[in-house]
mmCIF file of C-alpha atoms in Angstrom:
data_model
loop_
_atom_site.group_PDB
_atom_site.id
_atom_site.type_symbol
_atom_site.label_atom_id
_atom_site.label_comp_id
_atom_site.label_asym_id
_atom_site.label_seq_id
_atom_site.Cartn_x
_atom_site.Cartn_y
_atom_site.Cartn_z
ATOM 1 C CA UNK J 1 0.000 0.000 0.000
ATOM 2 C CA UNK J 2 1.399 3.377 -1.009
ATOM 3 C CA UNK J 3 1.649 6.488 1.105
ATOM 4 C CA UNK J 4 -0.559 9.424 0.289
ATOM 5 C CA UNK J 5 0.703 12.908 0.898
ATOM 6 C CA UNK J 6 -2.172 14.614 2.620
ATOM 7 C CA UNK J 7 -3.217 15.822 6.032
ATOM 8 C CA UNK J 8 -3.660 13.376 8.850
ATOM 9 C CA UNK J 9 -7.212 12.623 9.884
ATOM 10 C CA UNK J 10 -7.824 14.038 13.375
ATOM 11 C CA UNK J 11 -6.700 12.027 16.397
ATOM 12 C CA UNK J 12 -9.915 13.135 18.134
ATOM 13 C CA UNK J 13 -13.315 13.921 16.654
ATOM 14 C CA UNK J 14 -16.180 15.369 18.700
ATOM 15 C CA UNK J 15 -19.834 15.064 17.694
ATOM 16 C CA UNK J 16 -22.164 16.238 20.432
ATOM 17 C CA UNK J 17 -21.727 13.899 23.407
ATOM 18 C CA UNK J 18 -19.789 11.469 21.221
ATOM 19 C CA UNK J 19 -15.986 11.428 21.268
ATOM 20 C CA UNK J 20 -13.988 9.453 18.748
ATOM 21 C CA UNK J 21 -10.356 9.133 19.812
ATOM 22 C CA UNK J 22 -7.570 6.861 18.673
ATOM 23 C CA UNK J 23 -7.195 3.796 20.896
ATOM 24 C CA UNK J 24 -4.354 4.128 23.414
ATOM 25 C CA UNK J 25 -2.295 1.862 25.652
ATOM 26 C CA UNK J 26 -4.441 2.972 28.625
ATOM 27 C CA UNK J 27 -7.470 1.234 27.042
ATOM 28 C CA UNK J 28 -6.276 -2.327 27.705
ATOM 29 C CA UNK J 29 -8.681 -3.094 30.581
ATOM 30 C CA UNK J 30 -11.551 -1.527 28.602
ATOM 31 C CA UNK J 31 -10.798 -3.752 25.592
ATOM 32 C CA UNK J 32 -10.612 -6.835 27.829
ATOM 33 C CA UNK J 33 -14.067 -6.018 29.224
ATOM 34 C CA UNK J 34 -15.516 -5.402 25.756
ATOM 35 C CA UNK J 35 -14.142 -8.650 24.328
ATOM 36 C CA UNK J 36 -15.596 -10.562 27.277
ATOM 37 C CA UNK J 37 -19.048 -8.941 27.164
ATOM 38 C CA UNK J 38 -19.447 -8.883 23.358
ATOM 39 C CA UNK J 39 -17.721 -12.159 22.432
ATOM 40 C CA UNK J 40 -20.871 -13.834 21.082
ATOM 41 C CA UNK J 41 -21.656 -11.035 18.609
ATOM 42 C CA UNK J 42 -18.006 -10.724 17.590
ATOM 43 C CA UNK J 43 -17.885 -14.493 16.993
ATOM 44 C CA UNK J 44 -20.971 -14.195 14.774
ATOM 45 C CA UNK J 45 -20.030 -11.218 12.602
ATOM 46 C CA UNK J 46 -16.409 -10.211 13.265
ATOM 47 C CA UNK J 47 -14.602 -13.450 14.112
ATOM 48 C CA UNK J 48 -11.167 -11.947 13.467
ATOM 49 C CA UNK J 49 -11.827 -9.204 16.044
ATOM 50 C CA UNK J 50 -11.464 -11.436 19.107
ATOM 51 C CA UNK J 51 -7.996 -12.556 17.996
ATOM 52 C CA UNK J 52 -7.015 -9.014 16.912
ATOM 53 C CA UNK J 53 -7.962 -7.581 20.287
ATOM 54 C CA UNK J 54 -6.570 -10.536 22.277
ATOM 55 C CA UNK J 55 -3.020 -9.373 21.521
ATOM 56 C CA UNK J 56 -3.572 -5.884 22.866
ATOM 57 C CA UNK J 57 0.001 -4.661 22.415
ATOM 58 C CA UNK J 58 0.044 -5.698 18.749
ATOM 59 C CA UNK J 59 -3.368 -4.049 18.278
ATOM 60 C CA UNK J 60 -2.163 -0.731 19.762
ATOM 61 C CA UNK J 61 1.038 -0.860 17.682
ATOM 62 C CA UNK J 62 -1.104 -1.304 14.551
ATOM 63 C CA UNK J 63 -3.380 1.598 15.578
ATOM 64 C CA UNK J 64 -0.388 3.883 16.129
ATOM 65 C CA UNK J 65 1.490 2.803 12.998
ATOM 66 C CA UNK J 66 -1.581 3.120 10.744
ATOM 67 C CA UNK J 67 -2.256 6.661 11.964
ATOM 68 C CA UNK J 68 1.425 7.635 11.637
ATOM 69 C CA UNK J 69 1.543 6.213 8.106
ATOM 70 C CA UNK J 70 -1.719 7.970 7.220
ATOM 71 C CA UNK J 71 -3.413 4.754 6.088
ATOM 72 C CA UNK J 72 -5.889 3.993 8.865
ATOM 73 C CA UNK J 73 -7.475 5.489 11.957
ATOM 74 C CA UNK J 74 -9.019 3.222 14.606
ATOM 75 C CA UNK J 75 -11.139 5.230 17.002
ATOM 76 C CA UNK J 76 -12.750 4.106 20.176
ATOM 77 C CA UNK J 77 -16.223 5.616 20.478
ATOM 78 C CA UNK J 78 -16.925 7.208 23.851
ATOM 79 C CA UNK J 79 -20.192 8.477 25.255
ATOM 80 C CA UNK J 80 -20.012 10.250 28.612
ATOM 81 C CA UNK J 81 -16.509 8.895 29.169
ATOM 82 C CA UNK J 82 -17.580 5.285 28.552
ATOM 83 C CA UNK J 83 -16.133 3.387 25.607
ATOM 84 C CA UNK J 84 -19.040 1.856 23.656
ATOM 85 C CA UNK J 85 -17.346 0.649 20.474
ATOM 86 C CA UNK J 86 -15.022 1.390 17.580
ATOM 87 C CA UNK J 87 -15.281 3.294 14.335
ATOM 88 C CA UNK J 88 -12.427 3.086 11.855
ATOM 89 C CA UNK J 89 -11.428 4.522 8.527
ATOM 90 C CA UNK J 90 -8.928 2.733 6.286
ATOM 91 C CA UNK J 91 -7.393 4.077 3.077
ATOM 92 C CA UNK J 92 -8.289 2.055 -0.034
ATOM 93 C CA UNK J 93 -6.731 4.518 -2.511
ATOM 94 C CA UNK J 94 -5.963 8.237 -2.586
ATOM 95 C CA UNK J 95 -9.652 9.153 -2.860
ATOM 96 C CA UNK J 96 -11.460 6.239 -1.194
ATOM 97 C CA UNK J 97 -11.583 4.930 2.354
ATOM 98 C CA UNK J 98 -13.471 2.080 3.984
ATOM 99 C CA UNK J 99 -15.396 2.693 7.192
ATOM 100 C CA UNK J 100 -15.819 -0.020 9.800
ATOM 101 C CA UNK J 101 -17.655 -0.041 13.113
ATOM 102 C CA UNK J 102 -18.870 -2.090 16.018
ATOM 103 C CA UNK J 103 -20.732 -1.218 19.186
ATOM 104 C CA UNK J 104 -20.682 -3.236 22.388
ATOM 105 C CA UNK J 105 -23.579 -5.674 22.780
ATOM 106 C CA UNK J 106 -25.132 -3.714 25.654
ATOM 107 C CA UNK J 107 -25.277 -0.432 23.687
ATOM 108 C CA UNK J 108 -26.608 -1.452 20.268
ATOM 109 C CA UNK J 109 -29.811 0.077 18.871
ATOM 110 C CA UNK J 110 -29.041 3.530 20.299
ATOM 111 C CA UNK J 111 -27.892 5.022 16.982
ATOM 112 C CA UNK J 112 -24.301 5.273 18.224
ATOM 113 C CA UNK J 113 -22.683 3.569 15.220
ATOM 114 C CA UNK J 114 -24.611 5.781 12.783
ATOM 115 C CA UNK J 115 -23.567 8.931 14.663
ATOM 116 C CA UNK J 116 -19.941 7.779 14.833
ATOM 117 C CA UNK J 117 -19.866 7.070 11.085
ATOM 118 C CA UNK J 118 -21.367 10.485 10.323
ATOM 119 C CA UNK J 119 -18.747 12.144 12.567
ATOM 120 C CA UNK J 120 -16.055 10.915 10.158
ATOM 121 C CA UNK J 121 -17.429 12.747 7.095
ATOM 122 C CA UNK J 122 -15.805 16.138 7.736
ATOM 123 C CA UNK J 123 -12.359 14.841 8.714
ATOM 124 C CA UNK J 124 -12.396 12.286 5.871
ATOM 125 C CA UNK J 125 -13.337 14.962 3.348
ATOM 126 C CA UNK J 126 -10.668 17.322 4.726
ATOM 127 C CA UNK J 127 -8.163 14.480 4.284
ATOM 128 C CA UNK J 128 -8.976 14.365 0.578
ATOM 129 C CA UNK J 129 -11.214 11.311 0.463
ATOM 130 C CA UNK J 130 -14.038 11.666 -2.080
ATOM 131 C CA UNK J 131 -15.785 8.366 -1.381
ATOM 132 C CA UNK J 132 -16.418 6.282 1.711
ATOM 133 C CA UNK J 133 -17.422 2.643 1.469
ATOM 134 C CA UNK J 134 -18.796 0.160 3.966
ATOM 135 C CA UNK J 135 -18.633 -3.587 3.389
ATOM 136 C CA UNK J 136 -20.633 -6.063 5.439
ATOM 137 C CA UNK J 137 -22.107 -9.511 5.228
ATOM 138 C CA UNK J 138 -25.493 -9.570 3.508
ATOM 139 C CA UNK J 139 -26.970 -11.212 6.605
ATOM 140 C CA UNK J 140 -25.767 -8.476 8.964
ATOM 141 C CA UNK J 141 -28.955 -6.427 9.082
ATOM 142 C CA UNK J 142 -27.706 -4.147 11.868
ATOM 143 C CA UNK J 143 -24.617 -3.150 9.909
ATOM 144 C CA UNK J 144 -26.663 -2.537 6.756
ATOM 145 C CA UNK J 145 -29.116 -0.418 8.748
ATOM 146 C CA UNK J 146 -26.233 1.767 9.971
ATOM 147 C CA UNK J 147 -24.988 2.251 6.400
ATOM 148 C CA UNK J 148 -28.495 3.163 5.204
ATOM 149 C CA UNK J 149 -29.191 5.573 8.097
ATOM 150 C CA UNK J 150 -25.772 7.201 7.626
ATOM 151 C CA UNK J 151 -26.705 8.043 4.027
ATOM 152 C CA UNK J 152 -24.810 5.341 2.132
ATOM 153 C CA UNK J 153 -26.197 3.807 -1.061
ATOM 154 C CA UNK J 154 -26.039 0.081 -1.730
ATOM 155 C CA UNK J 155 -23.686 -0.489 -4.674
ATOM 156 C CA UNK J 156 -23.910 -4.233 -5.023
ATOM 157 C CA UNK J 157 -23.415 -7.659 -3.535
ATOM 158 C CA UNK J 158 -20.730 -10.184 -4.377
ATOM 159 C CA UNK J 159 -20.266 -13.843 -3.522
ATOM 160 C CA UNK J 160 -17.076 -14.302 -1.550
ATOM 161 C CA UNK J 161 -14.650 -17.129 -2.270
ATOM 162 C CA UNK J 162 -16.289 -20.258 -0.852
ATOM 163 C CA UNK J 163 -12.933 -21.465 0.478
ATOM 164 C CA UNK J 164 -12.744 -18.494 2.860
ATOM 165 C CA UNK J 165 -13.657 -19.341 6.449
ATOM 166 C CA UNK J 166 -16.932 -17.949 7.722
ATOM 167 C CA UNK J 167 -19.141 -18.180 10.758
ATOM 168 C CA UNK J 168 -22.513 -19.894 10.952
ATOM 169 C CA UNK J 169 -24.237 -16.490 10.754
ATOM 170 C CA UNK J 170 -22.323 -15.172 7.740
ATOM 171 C CA UNK J 171 -23.913 -15.736 4.320
ATOM 172 C CA UNK J 172 -20.737 -15.564 2.247
ATOM 173 C CA UNK J 173 -22.237 -12.637 0.329
ATOM 174 C CA UNK J 174 -20.732 -9.198 0.893
ATOM 175 C CA UNK J 175 -22.671 -5.986 0.390
ATOM 176 C CA UNK J 176 -20.803 -2.793 -0.526
ATOM 177 C CA UNK J 177 -22.280 0.579 0.403
ATOM 178 C CA UNK J 178 -20.939 3.894 -0.897
ATOM 179 C CA UNK J 179 -21.154 7.549 0.083
ATOM 180 C CA UNK J 180 -19.829 10.472 -1.986
ATOM 181 C CA UNK J 181 -18.357 13.149 0.278
ATOM 182 C CA UNK J 182 -19.149 16.760 -0.528
ATOM 183 C CA UNK J 183 -16.172 18.696 -1.733
#
C-alpha cells in the first residue's frame, strides 16, 4: 500500500456527546471487558476481532502505525466517558476509504454507530477522500441499517470465495455501500 501525501485525519473527533479518539495503551482493561461482554456477537459477525484484540500490544502498535503512516485510523467511540465501540477509517486509494464499526452488545440500537460514522465525514473529506465505502455480510442487518441511516447507497453484492472461512451467521455474500463526500 502506497503512502498518500495529505493531512492526517484528526486524532480526536467530537460530535455532540460522542468522542472518537484513537485507541491508546491505557485502554487495555476496557478492551478486555468489551471482548468478554461482546464475544458472542463478535464471533458471529467479526470473528477476526477477538484474535485481533486478544493481543492488545500488537493491536495498539497497529493503531499507532496506521495513523502515523496515514493509512488507517481506529477510534474508540466514547459516550459520557464510557467506551461503547469502535469506528475506523482505512485508506483504499488516494480518494477512497473504507469505514468499519462495532458497538458493544449492551449499547446497540441507540444510533451510536450511525452517529460515529457520520462524525467521520468532515475529517475524511478534509483528508482528501471523495468516497467512503462500507462492506458487510449480507446477513448483517444491523450493519446494513447503519450504512443506510448514515446516508450510504447500496452499490452491489458479491459472492465471496467459498474457500474463505466464515461463521454460521455469515452468508458468504458481501454488500458494498458507498457515500460520496461533498467537496
